[in-house]
Backbone as numpy.savetxt, mean C-alpha at the origin, in Angstrom:
# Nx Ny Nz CAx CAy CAz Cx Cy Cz
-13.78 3.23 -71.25 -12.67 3.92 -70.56 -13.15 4.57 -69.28
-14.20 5.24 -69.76 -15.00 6.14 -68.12 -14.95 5.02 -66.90
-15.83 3.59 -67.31 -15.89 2.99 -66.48 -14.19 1.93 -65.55
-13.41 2.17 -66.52 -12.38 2.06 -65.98 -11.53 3.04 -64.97
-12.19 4.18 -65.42 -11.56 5.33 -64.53 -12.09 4.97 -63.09
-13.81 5.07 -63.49 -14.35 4.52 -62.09 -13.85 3.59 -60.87
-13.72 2.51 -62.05 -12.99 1.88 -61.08 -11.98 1.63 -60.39
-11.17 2.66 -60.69 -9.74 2.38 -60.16 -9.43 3.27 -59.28
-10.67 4.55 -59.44 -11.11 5.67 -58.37 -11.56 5.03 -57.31
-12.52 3.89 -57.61 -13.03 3.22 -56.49 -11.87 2.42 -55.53
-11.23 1.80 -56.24 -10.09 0.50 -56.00 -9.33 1.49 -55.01
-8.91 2.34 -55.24 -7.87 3.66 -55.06 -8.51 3.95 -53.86
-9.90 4.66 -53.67 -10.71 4.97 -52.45 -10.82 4.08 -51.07
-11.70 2.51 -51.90 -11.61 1.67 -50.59 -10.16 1.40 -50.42
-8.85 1.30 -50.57 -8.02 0.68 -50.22 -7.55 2.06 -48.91
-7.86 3.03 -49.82 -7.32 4.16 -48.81 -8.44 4.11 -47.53
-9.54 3.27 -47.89 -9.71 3.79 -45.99 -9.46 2.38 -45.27
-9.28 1.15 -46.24 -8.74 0.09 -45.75 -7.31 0.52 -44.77
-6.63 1.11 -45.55 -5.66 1.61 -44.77 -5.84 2.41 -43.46
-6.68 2.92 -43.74 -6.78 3.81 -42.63 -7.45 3.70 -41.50
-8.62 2.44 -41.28 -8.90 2.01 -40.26 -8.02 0.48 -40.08
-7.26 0.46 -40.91 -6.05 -0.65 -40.51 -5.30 0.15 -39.36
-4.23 0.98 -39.69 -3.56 1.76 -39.17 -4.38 2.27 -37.68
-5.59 2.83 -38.11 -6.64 3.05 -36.48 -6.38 2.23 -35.35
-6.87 1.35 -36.26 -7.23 0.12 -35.17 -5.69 -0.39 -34.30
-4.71 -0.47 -35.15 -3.48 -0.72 -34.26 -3.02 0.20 -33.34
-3.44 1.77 -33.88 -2.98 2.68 -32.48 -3.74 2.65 -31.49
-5.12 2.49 -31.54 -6.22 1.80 -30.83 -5.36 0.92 -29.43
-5.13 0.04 -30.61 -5.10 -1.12 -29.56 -3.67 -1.38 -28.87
-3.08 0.01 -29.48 -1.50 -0.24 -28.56 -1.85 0.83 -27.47
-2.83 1.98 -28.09 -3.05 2.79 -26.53 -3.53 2.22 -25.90
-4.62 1.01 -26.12 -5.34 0.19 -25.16 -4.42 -0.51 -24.20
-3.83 -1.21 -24.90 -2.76 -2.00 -23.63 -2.07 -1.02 -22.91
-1.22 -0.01 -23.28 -0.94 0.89 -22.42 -1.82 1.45 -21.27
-2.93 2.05 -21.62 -3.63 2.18 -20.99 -4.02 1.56 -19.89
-4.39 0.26 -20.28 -4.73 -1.13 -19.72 -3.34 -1.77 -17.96
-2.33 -1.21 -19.24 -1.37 -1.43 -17.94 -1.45 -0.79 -17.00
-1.24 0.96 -17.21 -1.29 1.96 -16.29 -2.36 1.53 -14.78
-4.08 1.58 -15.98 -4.87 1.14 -14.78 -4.87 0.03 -14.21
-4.07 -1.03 -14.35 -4.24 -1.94 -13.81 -3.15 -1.61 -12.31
-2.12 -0.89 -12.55 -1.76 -0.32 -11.05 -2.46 0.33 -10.29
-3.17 1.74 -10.98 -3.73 2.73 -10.62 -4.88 1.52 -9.64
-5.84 1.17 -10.49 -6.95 0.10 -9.43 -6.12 -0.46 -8.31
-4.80 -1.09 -8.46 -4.38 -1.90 -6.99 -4.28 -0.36 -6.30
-3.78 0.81 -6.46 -3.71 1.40 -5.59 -4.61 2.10 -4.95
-5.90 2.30 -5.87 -7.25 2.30 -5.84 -7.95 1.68 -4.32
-7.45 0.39 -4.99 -8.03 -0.64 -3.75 -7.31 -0.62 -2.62
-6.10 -0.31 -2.64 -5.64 -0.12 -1.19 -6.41 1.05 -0.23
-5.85 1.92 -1.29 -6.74 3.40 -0.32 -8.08 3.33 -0.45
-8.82 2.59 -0.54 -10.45 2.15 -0.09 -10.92 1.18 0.84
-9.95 0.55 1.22 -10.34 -0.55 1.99 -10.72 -0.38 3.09
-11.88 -0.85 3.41 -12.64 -0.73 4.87 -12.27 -1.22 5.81
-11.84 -2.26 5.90 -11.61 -3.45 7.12 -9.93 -4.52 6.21
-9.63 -4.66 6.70 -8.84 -5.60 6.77 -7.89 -6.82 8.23
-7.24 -7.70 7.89 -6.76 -8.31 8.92 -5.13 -8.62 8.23
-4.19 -8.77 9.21 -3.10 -8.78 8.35 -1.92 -9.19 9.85
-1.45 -10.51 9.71 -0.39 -10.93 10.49 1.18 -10.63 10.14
2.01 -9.62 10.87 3.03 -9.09 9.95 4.36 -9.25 10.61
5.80 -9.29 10.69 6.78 -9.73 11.45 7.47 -7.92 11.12
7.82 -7.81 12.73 8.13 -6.68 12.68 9.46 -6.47 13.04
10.24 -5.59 12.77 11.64 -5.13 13.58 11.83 -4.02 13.47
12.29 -3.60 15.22 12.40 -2.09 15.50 13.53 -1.88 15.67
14.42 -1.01 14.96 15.96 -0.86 15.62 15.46 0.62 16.64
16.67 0.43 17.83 16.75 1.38 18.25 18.18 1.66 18.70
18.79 2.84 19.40 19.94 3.11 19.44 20.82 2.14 20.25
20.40 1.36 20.60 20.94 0.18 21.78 20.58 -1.38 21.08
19.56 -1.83 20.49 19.08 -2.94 20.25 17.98 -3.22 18.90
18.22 -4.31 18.53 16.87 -4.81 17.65 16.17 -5.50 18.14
14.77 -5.10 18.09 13.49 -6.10 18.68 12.24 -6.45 17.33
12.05 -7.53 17.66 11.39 -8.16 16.81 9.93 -8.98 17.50
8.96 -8.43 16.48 7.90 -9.26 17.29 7.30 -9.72 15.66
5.91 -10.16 16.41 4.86 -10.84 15.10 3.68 -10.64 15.81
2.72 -10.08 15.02 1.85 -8.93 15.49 0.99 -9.43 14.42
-0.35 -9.67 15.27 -1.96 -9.50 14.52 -2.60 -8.68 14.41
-2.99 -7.94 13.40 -3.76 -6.51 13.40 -5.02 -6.97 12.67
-6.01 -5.97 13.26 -7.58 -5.88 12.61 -7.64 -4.26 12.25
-8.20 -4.36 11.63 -8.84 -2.56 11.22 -10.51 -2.87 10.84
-11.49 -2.15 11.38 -12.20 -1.91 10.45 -12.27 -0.35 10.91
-13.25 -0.09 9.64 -13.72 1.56 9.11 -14.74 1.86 10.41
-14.68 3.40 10.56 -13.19 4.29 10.42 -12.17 4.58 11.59
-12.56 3.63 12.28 -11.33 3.95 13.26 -11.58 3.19 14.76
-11.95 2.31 14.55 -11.62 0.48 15.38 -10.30 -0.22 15.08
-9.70 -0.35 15.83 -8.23 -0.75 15.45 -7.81 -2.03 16.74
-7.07 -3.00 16.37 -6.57 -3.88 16.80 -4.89 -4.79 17.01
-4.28 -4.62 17.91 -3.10 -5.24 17.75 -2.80 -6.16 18.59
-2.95 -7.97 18.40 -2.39 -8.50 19.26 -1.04 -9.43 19.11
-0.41 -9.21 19.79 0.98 -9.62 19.94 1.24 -11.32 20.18
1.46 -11.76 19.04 1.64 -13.34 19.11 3.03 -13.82 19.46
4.21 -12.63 18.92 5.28 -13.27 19.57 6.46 -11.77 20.26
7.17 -11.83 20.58 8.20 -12.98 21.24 6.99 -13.51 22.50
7.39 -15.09 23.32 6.50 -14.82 24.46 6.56 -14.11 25.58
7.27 -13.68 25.95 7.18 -12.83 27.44 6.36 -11.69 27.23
5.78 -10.97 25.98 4.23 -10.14 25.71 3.69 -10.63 24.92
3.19 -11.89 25.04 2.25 -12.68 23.77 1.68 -12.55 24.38
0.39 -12.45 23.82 -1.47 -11.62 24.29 -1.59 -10.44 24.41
-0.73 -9.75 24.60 -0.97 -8.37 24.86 -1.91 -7.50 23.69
-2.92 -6.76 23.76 -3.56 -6.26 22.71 -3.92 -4.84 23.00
-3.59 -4.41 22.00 -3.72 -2.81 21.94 -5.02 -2.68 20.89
-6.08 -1.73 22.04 -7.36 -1.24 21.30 -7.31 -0.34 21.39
-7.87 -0.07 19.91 -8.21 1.50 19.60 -9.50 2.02 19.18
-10.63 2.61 19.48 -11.88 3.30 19.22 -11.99 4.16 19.65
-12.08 5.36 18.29 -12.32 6.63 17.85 -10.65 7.31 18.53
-10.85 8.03 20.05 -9.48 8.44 20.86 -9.60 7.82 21.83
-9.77 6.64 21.99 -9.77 5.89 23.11 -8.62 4.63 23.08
-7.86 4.45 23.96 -7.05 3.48 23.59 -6.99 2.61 24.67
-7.19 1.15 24.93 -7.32 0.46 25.96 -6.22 -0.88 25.27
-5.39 -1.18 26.59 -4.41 -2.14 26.71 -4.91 -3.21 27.56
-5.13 -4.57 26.24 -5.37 -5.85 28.07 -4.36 -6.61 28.03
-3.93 -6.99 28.66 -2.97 -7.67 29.71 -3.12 -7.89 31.17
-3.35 -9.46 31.57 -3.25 -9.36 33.68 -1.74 -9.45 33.64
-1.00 -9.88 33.10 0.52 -9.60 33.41 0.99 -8.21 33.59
1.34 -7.51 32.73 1.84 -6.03 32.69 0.85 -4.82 32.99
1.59 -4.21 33.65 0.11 -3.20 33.47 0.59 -1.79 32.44
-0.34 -1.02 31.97 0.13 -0.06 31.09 1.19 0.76 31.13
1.53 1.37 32.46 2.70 1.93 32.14 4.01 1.28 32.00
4.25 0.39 32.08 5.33 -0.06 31.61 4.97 -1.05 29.98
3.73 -1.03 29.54 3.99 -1.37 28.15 4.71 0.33 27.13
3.58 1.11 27.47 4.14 2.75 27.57 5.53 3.22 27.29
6.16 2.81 28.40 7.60 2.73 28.85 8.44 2.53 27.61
8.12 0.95 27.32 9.03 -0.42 27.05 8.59 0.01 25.53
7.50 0.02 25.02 7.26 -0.62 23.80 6.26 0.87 23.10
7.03 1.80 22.96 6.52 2.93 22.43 5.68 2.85 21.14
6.76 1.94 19.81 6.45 1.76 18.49 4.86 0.70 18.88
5.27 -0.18 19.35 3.83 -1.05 19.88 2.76 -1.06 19.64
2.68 0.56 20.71 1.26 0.76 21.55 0.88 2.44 20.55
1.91 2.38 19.36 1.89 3.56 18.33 1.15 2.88 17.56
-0.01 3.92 16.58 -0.41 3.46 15.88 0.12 3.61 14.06
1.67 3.87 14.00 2.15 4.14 12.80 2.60 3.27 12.34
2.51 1.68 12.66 2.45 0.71 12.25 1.55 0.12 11.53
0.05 0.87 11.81 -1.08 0.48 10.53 -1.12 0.95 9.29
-1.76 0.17 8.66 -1.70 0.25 7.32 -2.89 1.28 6.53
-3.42 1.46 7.61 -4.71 2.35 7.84 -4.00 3.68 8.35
-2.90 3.75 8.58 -2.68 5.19 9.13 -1.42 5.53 7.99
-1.06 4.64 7.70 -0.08 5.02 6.03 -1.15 5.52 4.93
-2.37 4.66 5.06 -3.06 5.40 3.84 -4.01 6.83 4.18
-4.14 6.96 5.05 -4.50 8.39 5.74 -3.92 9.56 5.93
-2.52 9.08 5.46 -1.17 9.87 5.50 -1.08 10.52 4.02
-1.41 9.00 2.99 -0.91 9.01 1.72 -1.83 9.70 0.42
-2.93 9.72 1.21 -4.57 10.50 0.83 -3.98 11.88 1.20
-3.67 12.30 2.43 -3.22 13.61 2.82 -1.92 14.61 1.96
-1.44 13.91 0.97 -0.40 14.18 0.19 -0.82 14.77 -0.61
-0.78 15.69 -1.28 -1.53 16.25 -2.66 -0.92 15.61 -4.06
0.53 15.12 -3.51 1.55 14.58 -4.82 0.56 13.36 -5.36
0.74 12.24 -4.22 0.23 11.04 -4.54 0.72 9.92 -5.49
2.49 10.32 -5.59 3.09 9.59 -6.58 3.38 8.28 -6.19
3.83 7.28 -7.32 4.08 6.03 -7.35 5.05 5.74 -8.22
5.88 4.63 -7.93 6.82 4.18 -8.58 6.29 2.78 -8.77
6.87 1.90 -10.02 7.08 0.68 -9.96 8.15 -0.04 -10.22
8.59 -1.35 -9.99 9.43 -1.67 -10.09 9.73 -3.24 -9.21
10.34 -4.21 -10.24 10.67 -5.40 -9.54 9.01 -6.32 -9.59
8.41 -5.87 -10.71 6.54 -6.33 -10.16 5.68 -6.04 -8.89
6.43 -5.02 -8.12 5.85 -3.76 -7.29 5.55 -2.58 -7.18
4.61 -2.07 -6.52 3.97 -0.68 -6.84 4.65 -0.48 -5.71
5.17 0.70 -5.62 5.85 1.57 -4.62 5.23 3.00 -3.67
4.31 3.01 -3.08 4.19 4.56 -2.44 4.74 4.79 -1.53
5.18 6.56 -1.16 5.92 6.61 -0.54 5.51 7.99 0.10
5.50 8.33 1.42 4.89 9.63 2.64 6.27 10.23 3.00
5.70 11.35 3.45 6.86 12.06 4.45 5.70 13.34 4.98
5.82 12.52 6.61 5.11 13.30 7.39 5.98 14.41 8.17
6.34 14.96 8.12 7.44 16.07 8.95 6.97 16.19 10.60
5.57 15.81 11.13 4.82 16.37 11.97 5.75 15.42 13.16
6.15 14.01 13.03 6.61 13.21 14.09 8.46 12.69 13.15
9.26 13.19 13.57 10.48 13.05 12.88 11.15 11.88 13.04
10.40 10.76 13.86 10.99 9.57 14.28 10.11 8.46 13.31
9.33 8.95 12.58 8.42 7.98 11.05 8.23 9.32 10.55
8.86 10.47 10.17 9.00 10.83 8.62 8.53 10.40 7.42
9.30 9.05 7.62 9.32 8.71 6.21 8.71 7.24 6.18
7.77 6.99 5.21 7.08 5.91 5.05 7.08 5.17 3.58
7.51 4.06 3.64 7.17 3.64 2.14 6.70 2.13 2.44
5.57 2.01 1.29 4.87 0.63 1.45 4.74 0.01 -0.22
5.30 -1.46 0.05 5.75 -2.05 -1.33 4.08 -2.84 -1.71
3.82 -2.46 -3.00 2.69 -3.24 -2.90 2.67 -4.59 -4.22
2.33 -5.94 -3.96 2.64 -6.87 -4.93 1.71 -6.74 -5.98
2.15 -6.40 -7.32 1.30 -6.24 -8.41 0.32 -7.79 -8.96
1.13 -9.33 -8.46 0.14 -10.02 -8.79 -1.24 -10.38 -7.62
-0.98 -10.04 -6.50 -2.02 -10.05 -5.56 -2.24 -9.00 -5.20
-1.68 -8.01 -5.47 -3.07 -6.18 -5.01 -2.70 -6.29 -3.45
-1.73 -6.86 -2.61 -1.24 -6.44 -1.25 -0.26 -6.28 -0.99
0.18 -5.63 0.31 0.90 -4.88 0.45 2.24 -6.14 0.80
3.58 -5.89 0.26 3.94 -7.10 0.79 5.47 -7.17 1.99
5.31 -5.33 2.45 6.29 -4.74 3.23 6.09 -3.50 3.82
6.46 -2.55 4.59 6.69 -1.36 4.93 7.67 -1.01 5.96
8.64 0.29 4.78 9.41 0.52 5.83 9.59 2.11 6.67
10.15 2.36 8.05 9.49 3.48 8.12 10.94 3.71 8.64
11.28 4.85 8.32 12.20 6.29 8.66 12.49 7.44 9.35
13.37 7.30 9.90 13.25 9.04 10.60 13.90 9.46 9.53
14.10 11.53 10.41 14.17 12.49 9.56 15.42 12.30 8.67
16.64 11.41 9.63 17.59 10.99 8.56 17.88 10.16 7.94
16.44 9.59 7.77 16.64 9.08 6.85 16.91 6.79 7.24
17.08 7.21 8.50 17.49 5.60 9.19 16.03 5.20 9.45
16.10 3.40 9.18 14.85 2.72 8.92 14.75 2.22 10.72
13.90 2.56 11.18 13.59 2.32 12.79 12.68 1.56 12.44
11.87 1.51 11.63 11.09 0.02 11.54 10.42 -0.81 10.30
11.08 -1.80 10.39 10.83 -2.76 9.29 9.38 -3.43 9.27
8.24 -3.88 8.61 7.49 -4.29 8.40 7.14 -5.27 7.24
7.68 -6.74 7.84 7.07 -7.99 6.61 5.81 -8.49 6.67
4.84 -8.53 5.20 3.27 -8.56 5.49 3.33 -10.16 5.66
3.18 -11.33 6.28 2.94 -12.47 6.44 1.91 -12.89 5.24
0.52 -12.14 5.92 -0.83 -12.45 5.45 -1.35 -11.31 5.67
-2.24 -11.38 4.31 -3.41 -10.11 4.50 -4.79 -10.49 3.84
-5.17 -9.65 4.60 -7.02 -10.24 4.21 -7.64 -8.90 4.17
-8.72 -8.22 2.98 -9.10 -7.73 3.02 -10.29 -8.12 2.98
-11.56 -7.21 3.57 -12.81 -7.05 3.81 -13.49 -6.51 3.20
């Protein structure tokens, strides 16, 4: 009889921790995937705000109170603050390239000369069209929130300092880790400039 007690104390024992690293292991592995998901945004956004250098051909449109203009624009970045924009379309400013190193900003063109790119093409020859100056913005935030949605990561700025890009938001594609839009805002809120990413290349 004793040894029957034993055993059914035993039977009784292992089953109870059978159970119980049964049960483990599944909350385990459902926090894991959770987990797993979370960082797998957190890293794309990771990798955005680290990137040293990149290249990125993007189609742009500026509304303004009179007109929409549209160009297609080649940009370079590298770290920390070499910057590149040359203008592939419309043609009447194709070639035009806007350099930037450190506070230095140099325009080549033998057609136009600077003050009337100045003039004409404010957003242009601005550098709040990089993607390098959204994430310098977006580092500067203490919030640092994100949305997702549609299989996109969403961040989103509001600089108060220039009220004509306020507001910044950049869509980022969750199966390739780039950015695949940005749109920018004034203070009320109206989108003055659209940004479609063509191609992007990071470095």
């Amino acid at each position: 009889m004793n040894k029957i007690k034993i055993l059914k104390k035993q039977i009784i024992i292992i089953s109870i921790i059978v159970i119980f690293f049964t049960t483990f292991f599944y909350i385990t592995k459902s926090k894991k995937i959770k987990i797993g998901n979370n960082s797998s945004s957190q890293e794309i956004i990771e990798n955005i705000l680290n990137i040293s250098s990149y290249e990125s051909i993007i189609e742009v449109e500026v509304n303004s109170n009179k007109n929409v203009n549209k160009y297609v624009i080649q940009q370079n970045y590298i770290e920390p603050n070499m910057s590149e924009q040359e203008i592939l379309e419309p043609d009447n400013i194709k070639g035009i390239k806007i350099i930037k190193a450190k506070n230095e900003l140099k325009v080549e063109n033998t057609n136009l000369n600077m003050t009337k790119i100045y003039n004409n093409y404010p957003y242009i020859t601005n550098n709040c069209m990089d993607l390098n100056t959204f994430i310098e913005i977006y580092k500067q935030d203490g919030k640092q929130e994100y949305e997702e949605k549609d299989n996109e990561i969403i961040l989103e700025t509001e600089n108060e300092e220039n009220p004509y890009t306020q507001y910044r938001t950049l869509y980022i594609s969750k199966e390739t880790g780039k950015p695949t839009k940005m749109e920018i805002k004034d203070n009320s809120k109206k989108t003055l400039i659209y940004i479609l990413y063509k191609e992007v290349k990071f470095q």
